[in-house]
C-alpha cells in the first residue's frame, strides 16, 4: 500500500501475505484530541492506522479513514506534526486508551462516540481471542454542546441497555458468522452477518457494513447473547468445548411486547446457538490449502480437521400473535392477530432460514396440546396448518420436517424418557443435516464408514416452545448432548457417538447450557430459568431443591414483565434504531406458491477450505506467555474443577459413566446404535443375533406424531435374507395370523357356552366355591350362638343335589352368593327370625331334603 508521508512515498509490505481487506487485528487504541478533531490511533505490534473525526459541526458526523499504514517512527512523526500545527489552539492532548469503537449515536443535539474501555477474555479459537465487553464510556464529539431536557431523557433511556453485560467481540475472528462460514468462505465473498451485529445502527453512519471488499478495519462487531468455553482433559489430550449464542437484533425486545413474527418475517427471541468442539494440535486453525487431486484428505493435519461445529436455532412461532400484558394477569391469553391464508410472515421467515442454513429444516414444536383453557394449543393448530401449507410447494427431499410433541405433558406423566426422545429427534436431524467438520474423520478405519473429506452442515434444527425459554433450553441441551457425542466421535476421541449422562464431559456441557439458558432468559424476561434440565430428567434431589427457586423466579418474571418491560423495550428500540410503527402489509404480495428463492435449496457450496487470517503477534505476546496465570488457555475452566477425584480416579476417562449401573436409558454407553427416532420400526443388529442383510423401514407409519419426509435415496433397499426374520416382524405376523387359531376358537366357544350348558359337569368347578359358602354359613350361625351341626349333619355336598322348592334347576355358586348377600343384609337390619328361616331353607337344600 502506498501513502505520502512528508512528501515521500512509502511502501508497506504485509507480512505473511496478509490480505489488506481481511479481518482487522487492531487491538490497541488511543484517543487524541485537538479543538477541531479527534485522532484515534490503532496498533498491532509496530503496525498503526489513524482515524480522524471532525468536531467543528456538532450536527454532522464526518469520519475519515486514513488509508496509510504507519510504522512506529512514522506515527510519532505524524503526531508531532499535528501537535505543532495546533499549538495556537491548545495543541494535541491524549484523552485515553481504549479497546475498540462501539459506534456513534445522535439524539436531538450532537453526536456521541461510544468506546470500550475494559474487556476480558472469554474464548480462544485458532489463536483468535474472543472478548467480553466489561465497561464502556460515552463521549461528546463536539467541543461545545448543551443538553436539553429531551436530550438528557433520551440519553438516560439509551444507557439502560447495559453494554457491560453479555456483549462480545473479537478483533481477528468474525464472531457474527459460524465457524463453517469462516473456514469455507473467503474474505472477499464473506459479509458480516448483520442480523447479529447489535451495533449495526451505531456503526452505519460512519462505515459501510454491507460490502465485503470494502470492509473497514475499524469496524468491530458486537454480538449480544452468550459465550462460554471449557476444556476437557483426556489423558494427554485436551478438547475444547465452546458455546456461542447470537441473539438477533431484528424484532428484539421484552417478553410480552415481542411475540411471534412481524410483517417482515423476523421472529421474537431469535437465537442461533453454535457448539464448537475442537482438539487443536497447534495454535492456528490449520492449513487451508487444497489437497492434490490424486490424493484425498486423509491425514490428521490436513485442512481444519481439529474443529467441529454444530448449529441449532430457537425462535418464536412464526405467525402473527400477541399477548396483552397487564398488572393483574400473570399469564395473559394468547390471541392470533392476523390470520393470513398464505402465511406470508412465516414464508419470509423460512425462506430466510433456507438461505442461511440450507435444507432441510427440522421443526421441533414443544408447546402444549391439551389445556383446560386453550392458550398454547391455539398456536399448535395454526403452526401445523402453516407448515403443511408451505410444505406442499417445496420439492421432495427439501420439505420441512415438522415434529409436534407436548414436552410438558410428557415430563409430568413420568411415563416417557424425555431426554431420550429429544436425543432421538437430534439423531434423525443429524442424519439429514450433518454437522461441520473441517477435515477427514479421525475415527479408526474399519469401525465404520470412513470419511476422507470435510463435512458440511446443510440444514438446521429449529426448536421452540411458547416463550422459547425453559422447555426450549432443556431440549437444546438434549440435542447438544447427542451432537456432542458425534463431534467427539468424528475427532476420534470415543469409539461410539453415545455419551452417558453421568460423565465429566456431559457435566461440563450441562453447566454451560444452564448458564446459556439463564443468560438468554434474563435478556428476554428479566429472570433466570424456571425449569432447568434436571426438571425434565426427573432428578429427585434437584426437583425438591428447586421449588423455592422456581417460585422466586416466577415472581421476579411477573414483576419485570408488568412493571419494567415498557422502559426496557424503549431502550432497546432506541439502541437498535427501531422506529415503532403500526404493522402493515406491503401491497405487493409474494408468490403464494414459490414463496422461496430456488437458489436457497441448492446443495451447500464452499470455497474449498478458505484461508483464515493468522494472528501470531496478537497471541504470542512475551509478557503473557511468560506467566501461566495470565495465559487464558491455562486458566480456562476444565473438567478437573467440576469434580474432586481421588488419586485412584485421576486417570479415569471423562466420557465414561461414574455410576456403575445407570437406569435404562437410550443414552447409556451400552445402548445399541439407533439411526432414527423411529427405532421401534427400524431393525438393528443386536449382539449375538444373526446379522441382517439390510434394514426395512416399510413398517413406519406416516401418521405418527413425528412426521417427516425421509430422503428415500438414503435408505437401504428393503430386502432380507429369506431365512431370517426380525422379532418385530415375527410379532406382527403372529398377531395377524396366529398359529394356534383352531385352539383359540375352541376355547372361545367353550367360554361362551360355559353358563348356558345344562349338561356340563360342575363338580370340579363349583365344589370349592360351595365349600366356601358352607363354611361361611357355619361361621354365621356360630356367631349367633346356635348349634350348626344339628342342621347340616355330616352330609357331603355334590353337584347333583336337588333344587330347592320352586326352583327350575341347579343353582350356581354365583346365585348362591347373591342370596347370601341378601341374608347378610337382613342380619344387619336385625331381622334374625327371617335369617333363621332362610338359613334353614338353604341348609335343608344342601342336605338334599325339601
Short mmCIF file of N, CA and C in Angstrom, two decimals, residues 497-598:
data_model
loop_
_atom_site.label_atom_id
_atom_site.label_comp_id
_atom_site.label_asym_id
_atom_site.label_seq_id
_atom_site.Cartn_x
_atom_site.Cartn_y
_atom_site.Cartn_z
N UNK A 497 -20.70 -42.81 19.25
CA UNK A 497 -21.22 -41.44 19.40
C UNK A 497 -22.23 -41.27 20.52
N UNK A 498 -22.35 -42.23 21.43
CA UNK A 498 -23.32 -42.14 22.53
C UNK A 498 -22.59 -41.88 23.83
N UNK A 499 -23.04 -40.86 24.57
CA UNK A 499 -22.43 -40.48 25.84
C UNK A 499 -23.41 -40.70 26.98
N UNK A 500 -22.94 -41.23 28.11
CA UNK A 500 -23.83 -41.35 29.28
C UNK A 500 -24.01 -40.00 29.96
N UNK A 501 -25.07 -39.86 30.73
CA UNK A 501 -25.33 -38.59 31.41
C UNK A 501 -24.31 -38.34 32.53
N UNK A 502 -24.00 -39.36 33.28
CA UNK A 502 -23.17 -39.17 34.48
C UNK A 502 -21.70 -39.32 34.15
N UNK A 503 -21.20 -38.46 33.25
CA UNK A 503 -19.76 -38.44 32.98
C UNK A 503 -19.30 -36.98 33.04
N UNK A 504 -18.00 -36.78 33.19
CA UNK A 504 -17.47 -35.44 33.39
C UNK A 504 -17.75 -34.53 32.20
N UNK A 505 -17.63 -35.06 30.99
CA UNK A 505 -17.83 -34.22 29.81
C UNK A 505 -19.26 -33.70 29.73
N UNK A 506 -20.24 -34.56 30.02
CA UNK A 506 -21.64 -34.14 29.98
C UNK A 506 -21.94 -33.19 31.12
N UNK A 507 -21.28 -33.36 32.26
CA UNK A 507 -21.46 -32.42 33.37
C UNK A 507 -21.03 -31.01 32.96
N UNK A 508 -19.92 -30.92 32.25
CA UNK A 508 -19.47 -29.61 31.76
C UNK A 508 -20.50 -29.03 30.79
N UNK A 509 -20.99 -29.86 29.88
CA UNK A 509 -21.99 -29.39 28.92
C UNK A 509 -23.27 -28.95 29.62
N UNK A 510 -23.68 -29.69 30.65
CA UNK A 510 -24.89 -29.33 31.41
C UNK A 510 -24.75 -27.97 32.06
N UNK A 511 -23.62 -27.74 32.73
CA UNK A 511 -23.42 -26.45 33.38
C UNK A 511 -23.39 -25.31 32.37
N UNK A 512 -22.79 -25.55 31.23
CA UNK A 512 -22.72 -24.50 30.22
C UNK A 512 -24.11 -24.17 29.68
N UNK A 513 -24.95 -25.19 29.49
CA UNK A 513 -26.30 -24.93 28.99
C UNK A 513 -27.20 -24.34 30.08
N UNK A 514 -26.92 -24.62 31.35
CA UNK A 514 -27.64 -23.92 32.42
C UNK A 514 -27.34 -22.42 32.35
N UNK A 515 -26.06 -22.08 32.23
CA UNK A 515 -25.68 -20.66 32.12
C UNK A 515 -26.22 -20.06 30.83
N UNK A 516 -26.18 -20.83 29.77
CA UNK A 516 -26.71 -20.38 28.48
C UNK A 516 -28.20 -20.04 28.60
N UNK A 517 -28.98 -20.93 29.21
CA UNK A 517 -30.41 -20.69 29.36
C UNK A 517 -30.72 -19.55 30.30
N UNK A 518 -30.00 -19.47 31.41
CA UNK A 518 -30.22 -18.38 32.36
C UNK A 518 -29.93 -17.02 31.72
N UNK A 519 -28.83 -16.94 30.99
CA UNK A 519 -28.46 -15.67 30.36
C UNK A 519 -29.50 -15.22 29.34
N UNK A 520 -29.92 -16.12 28.49
CA UNK A 520 -30.92 -15.76 27.47
C UNK A 520 -32.26 -15.43 28.12
N UNK A 521 -32.60 -16.11 29.23
CA UNK A 521 -33.85 -15.81 29.92
C UNK A 521 -33.80 -14.44 30.57
N UNK A 522 -32.67 -14.08 31.16
CA UNK A 522 -32.53 -12.75 31.74
C UNK A 522 -32.70 -11.67 30.68
N UNK A 523 -32.15 -11.89 29.50
CA UNK A 523 -32.23 -10.89 28.44
C UNK A 523 -33.67 -10.71 27.95
N UNK A 524 -34.45 -11.79 27.94
CA UNK A 524 -35.80 -11.73 27.36
C UNK A 524 -36.87 -11.43 28.40
N UNK A 525 -36.72 -11.96 29.62
CA UNK A 525 -37.78 -11.83 30.61
C UNK A 525 -37.36 -11.10 31.88
N UNK A 526 -36.06 -10.92 32.11
CA UNK A 526 -35.63 -10.28 33.35
C UNK A 526 -35.51 -11.23 34.52
N UNK A 527 -35.52 -12.54 34.27
CA UNK A 527 -35.34 -13.53 35.34
C UNK A 527 -34.64 -14.74 34.75
N UNK A 528 -34.15 -15.60 35.65
CA UNK A 528 -33.46 -16.81 35.21
C UNK A 528 -34.47 -17.87 34.79
N UNK A 529 -33.97 -19.03 34.37
CA UNK A 529 -34.84 -20.14 34.01
C UNK A 529 -35.68 -20.58 35.20
N UNK A 530 -36.90 -20.99 34.94
CA UNK A 530 -37.76 -21.55 35.97
C UNK A 530 -37.58 -23.07 36.03
N UNK A 531 -37.68 -23.73 34.89
CA UNK A 531 -37.50 -25.18 34.82
C UNK A 531 -36.18 -25.48 34.13
N UNK A 532 -35.29 -26.16 34.85
CA UNK A 532 -33.98 -26.47 34.30
C UNK A 532 -33.95 -27.86 33.70
N UNK A 533 -32.78 -28.25 33.26
CA UNK A 533 -32.62 -29.57 32.64
C UNK A 533 -32.98 -30.67 33.63
N UNK A 534 -32.59 -30.50 34.90
CA UNK A 534 -32.85 -31.54 35.89
C UNK A 534 -34.34 -31.76 36.10
N UNK A 535 -35.15 -30.75 35.86
CA UNK A 535 -36.60 -30.91 36.00
C UNK A 535 -37.12 -31.96 35.03
N UNK A 536 -36.63 -31.95 33.82
CA UNK A 536 -37.11 -32.88 32.80
C UNK A 536 -36.37 -34.22 32.86
N UNK A 537 -35.24 -34.25 33.56
CA UNK A 537 -34.57 -35.53 33.80
C UNK A 537 -35.15 -36.25 35.01
N UNK A 538 -36.00 -35.54 35.77
CA UNK A 538 -36.66 -36.09 36.95
C UNK A 538 -35.64 -36.55 37.98
N UNK A 539 -34.67 -35.65 38.25
CA UNK A 539 -33.71 -35.89 39.33
C UNK A 539 -34.35 -35.41 40.62
N UNK A 540 -34.60 -36.34 41.54
CA UNK A 540 -35.42 -36.01 42.71
C UNK A 540 -34.77 -34.94 43.56
N UNK A 541 -33.48 -35.06 43.81
CA UNK A 541 -32.82 -34.08 44.67
C UNK A 541 -32.93 -32.68 44.08
N UNK A 542 -32.75 -32.60 42.78
CA UNK A 542 -32.83 -31.29 42.13
C UNK A 542 -34.26 -30.76 42.14
N UNK A 543 -35.25 -31.64 42.01
CA UNK A 543 -36.64 -31.20 42.00
C UNK A 543 -37.03 -30.59 43.34
N UNK A 544 -36.67 -31.26 44.44
CA UNK A 544 -37.04 -30.74 45.75
C UNK A 544 -36.33 -29.43 46.05
N UNK A 545 -35.07 -29.32 45.66
CA UNK A 545 -34.31 -28.11 45.99
C UNK A 545 -34.68 -26.93 45.10
N UNK A 546 -35.33 -27.19 43.98
CA UNK A 546 -35.60 -26.11 43.03
C UNK A 546 -36.97 -25.49 43.21
N UNK A 547 -37.82 -26.02 44.10
CA UNK A 547 -39.17 -25.47 44.24
C UNK A 547 -39.15 -24.01 44.67
N UNK A 548 -38.37 -23.69 45.69
CA UNK A 548 -38.33 -22.31 46.17
C UNK A 548 -37.71 -21.39 45.13
N UNK A 549 -36.67 -21.88 44.43
CA UNK A 549 -36.06 -21.06 43.40
C UNK A 549 -37.02 -20.80 42.25
N UNK A 550 -37.77 -21.82 41.86
CA UNK A 550 -38.75 -21.65 40.77
C UNK A 550 -39.82 -20.63 41.15
N UNK A 551 -40.27 -20.68 42.40
CA UNK A 551 -41.27 -19.72 42.86
C UNK A 551 -40.72 -18.31 42.82
N UNK A 552 -39.48 -18.13 43.27
CA UNK A 552 -38.86 -16.81 43.27
C UNK A 552 -38.69 -16.29 41.85
N UNK A 553 -38.27 -17.14 40.93
CA UNK A 553 -38.08 -16.70 39.55
C UNK A 553 -39.41 -16.35 38.89
N UNK A 554 -40.48 -17.08 39.22
CA UNK A 554 -41.79 -16.75 38.68
C UNK A 554 -42.26 -15.38 39.15
N UNK A 555 -42.02 -15.09 40.43
CA UNK A 555 -42.41 -13.77 40.97
C UNK A 555 -41.60 -12.67 40.31
N UNK A 556 -40.29 -12.90 40.17
CA UNK A 556 -39.43 -11.90 39.55
C UNK A 556 -39.84 -11.68 38.09
N UNK A 557 -40.15 -12.76 37.39
CA UNK A 557 -40.54 -12.65 35.99
C UNK A 557 -41.85 -11.87 35.85
N UNK A 558 -42.80 -12.14 36.73
CA UNK A 558 -44.09 -11.44 36.68
C UNK A 558 -43.90 -9.95 36.96
N UNK A 559 -43.05 -9.63 37.93
CA UNK A 559 -42.82 -8.22 38.27
C UNK A 559 -42.15 -7.48 37.10
N UNK A 560 -41.12 -8.07 36.52
CA UNK A 560 -40.42 -7.42 35.42
C UNK A 560 -41.32 -7.24 34.21
N UNK A 561 -42.09 -8.28 33.88
CA UNK A 561 -42.98 -8.19 32.72
C UNK A 561 -44.05 -7.14 32.91
N UNK A 562 -44.50 -6.93 34.14
CA UNK A 562 -45.60 -6.00 34.40
C UNK A 562 -45.12 -4.56 34.58
N UNK A 563 -43.94 -4.38 35.20
CA UNK A 563 -43.52 -3.04 35.60
C UNK A 563 -42.38 -2.46 34.77
N UNK A 564 -41.47 -3.28 34.29
CA UNK A 564 -40.24 -2.76 33.71
C UNK A 564 -40.10 -2.97 32.22
N UNK A 565 -40.94 -3.82 31.64
CA UNK A 565 -40.73 -4.17 30.24
C UNK A 565 -40.93 -3.01 29.28
N UNK A 566 -41.81 -2.09 29.60
CA UNK A 566 -42.06 -0.96 28.69
C UNK A 566 -40.81 -0.10 28.54
N UNK A 567 -40.16 0.23 29.66
CA UNK A 567 -38.93 1.02 29.60
C UNK A 567 -37.81 0.24 28.93
N UNK A 568 -37.75 -1.06 29.19
CA UNK A 568 -36.72 -1.90 28.57
C UNK A 568 -36.90 -1.93 27.06
N UNK A 569 -38.14 -2.04 26.59
CA UNK A 569 -38.40 -2.08 25.16
C UNK A 569 -38.03 -0.75 24.51
N UNK A 570 -38.32 0.34 25.17
CA UNK A 570 -37.97 1.66 24.62
C UNK A 570 -36.46 1.82 24.49
N UNK A 571 -35.72 1.33 25.48
CA UNK A 571 -34.26 1.43 25.42
C UNK A 571 -33.69 0.58 24.29
N UNK A 572 -34.22 -0.63 24.11
CA UNK A 572 -33.73 -1.50 23.04
C UNK A 572 -34.03 -0.89 21.67
N UNK A 573 -35.23 -0.34 21.52
CA UNK A 573 -35.59 0.28 20.25
C UNK A 573 -34.69 1.47 19.94
N UNK A 574 -34.37 2.26 20.96
CA UNK A 574 -33.50 3.42 20.74
C UNK A 574 -32.08 2.98 20.41
N UNK A 575 -31.60 1.94 21.07
CA UNK A 575 -30.25 1.45 20.83
C UNK A 575 -30.11 0.86 19.43
N UNK A 576 -31.13 0.13 18.99
CA UNK A 576 -31.07 -0.53 17.69
C UNK A 576 -31.58 0.34 16.55
N UNK A 577 -32.08 1.53 16.86
CA UNK A 577 -32.58 2.41 15.82
C UNK A 577 -33.91 1.98 15.26
N UNK A 578 -34.74 1.34 16.07
CA UNK A 578 -36.05 0.87 15.63
C UNK A 578 -37.07 1.97 15.86
N UNK A 579 -37.83 2.27 14.83
CA UNK A 579 -38.90 3.26 14.95
C UNK A 579 -40.22 2.52 15.09
N UNK A 580 -40.84 2.50 16.28
CA UNK A 580 -42.11 1.78 16.45
C UNK A 580 -43.19 2.33 15.53
N UNK A 581 -43.89 1.43 14.88
CA UNK A 581 -44.95 1.83 13.96
C UNK A 581 -46.02 0.75 13.94
N UNK A 582 -47.16 1.09 13.40
CA UNK A 582 -48.25 0.12 13.30
C UNK A 582 -47.91 -0.87 12.18
N UNK A 583 -47.97 -2.17 12.46
CA UNK A 583 -47.65 -3.14 11.40
C UNK A 583 -48.60 -3.02 10.23
N UNK A 584 -48.04 -3.07 9.05
CA UNK A 584 -48.87 -3.03 7.84
C UNK A 584 -48.22 -3.89 6.78
N UNK A 585 -49.06 -4.48 5.97
CA UNK A 585 -48.59 -5.36 4.91
C UNK A 585 -48.24 -4.54 3.67
N UNK A 586 -47.25 -5.02 2.95
CA UNK A 586 -46.93 -4.41 1.66
C UNK A 586 -48.04 -4.72 0.67
N UNK A 587 -48.26 -3.79 -0.24
CA UNK A 587 -49.29 -4.01 -1.25
C UNK A 587 -48.88 -5.11 -2.23
N UNK A 588 -47.58 -5.24 -2.47
CA UNK A 588 -47.10 -6.27 -3.38
C UNK A 588 -47.00 -7.59 -2.61
N UNK A 589 -47.87 -8.51 -2.95
CA UNK A 589 -47.87 -9.80 -2.27
C UNK A 589 -46.87 -10.73 -2.93
N UNK A 590 -46.17 -11.55 -2.16
CA UNK A 590 -45.25 -12.50 -2.76
C UNK A 590 -46.01 -13.63 -3.45
N UNK A 591 -45.30 -14.37 -4.25
CA UNK A 591 -45.88 -15.51 -4.93
C UNK A 591 -46.32 -16.54 -3.90
N UNK A 592 -47.61 -16.86 -3.91
CA UNK A 592 -48.10 -17.74 -2.85
C UNK A 592 -47.67 -19.18 -3.06
N UNK A 593 -47.19 -19.52 -4.25
CA UNK A 593 -46.68 -20.86 -4.50
C UNK A 593 -45.16 -20.91 -4.30
N UNK A 594 -44.46 -20.10 -5.07
CA UNK A 594 -43.00 -20.09 -4.94
C UNK A 594 -42.62 -19.04 -3.92
N UNK A 595 -42.85 -19.35 -2.66
CA UNK A 595 -42.58 -18.42 -1.58
C UNK A 595 -41.09 -18.40 -1.21
N UNK A 596 -40.31 -19.28 -1.81
CA UNK A 596 -38.89 -19.39 -1.50
C UNK A 596 -38.07 -19.04 -2.73
N UNK A 597 -36.82 -18.68 -2.50
CA UNK A 597 -35.88 -18.43 -3.59
C UNK A 597 -35.26 -19.76 -3.99
N UNK A 598 -35.37 -20.19 -5.24
CA UNK A 598 -34.90 -21.52 -5.63
C UNK A 598 -33.45 -21.79 -5.30
#
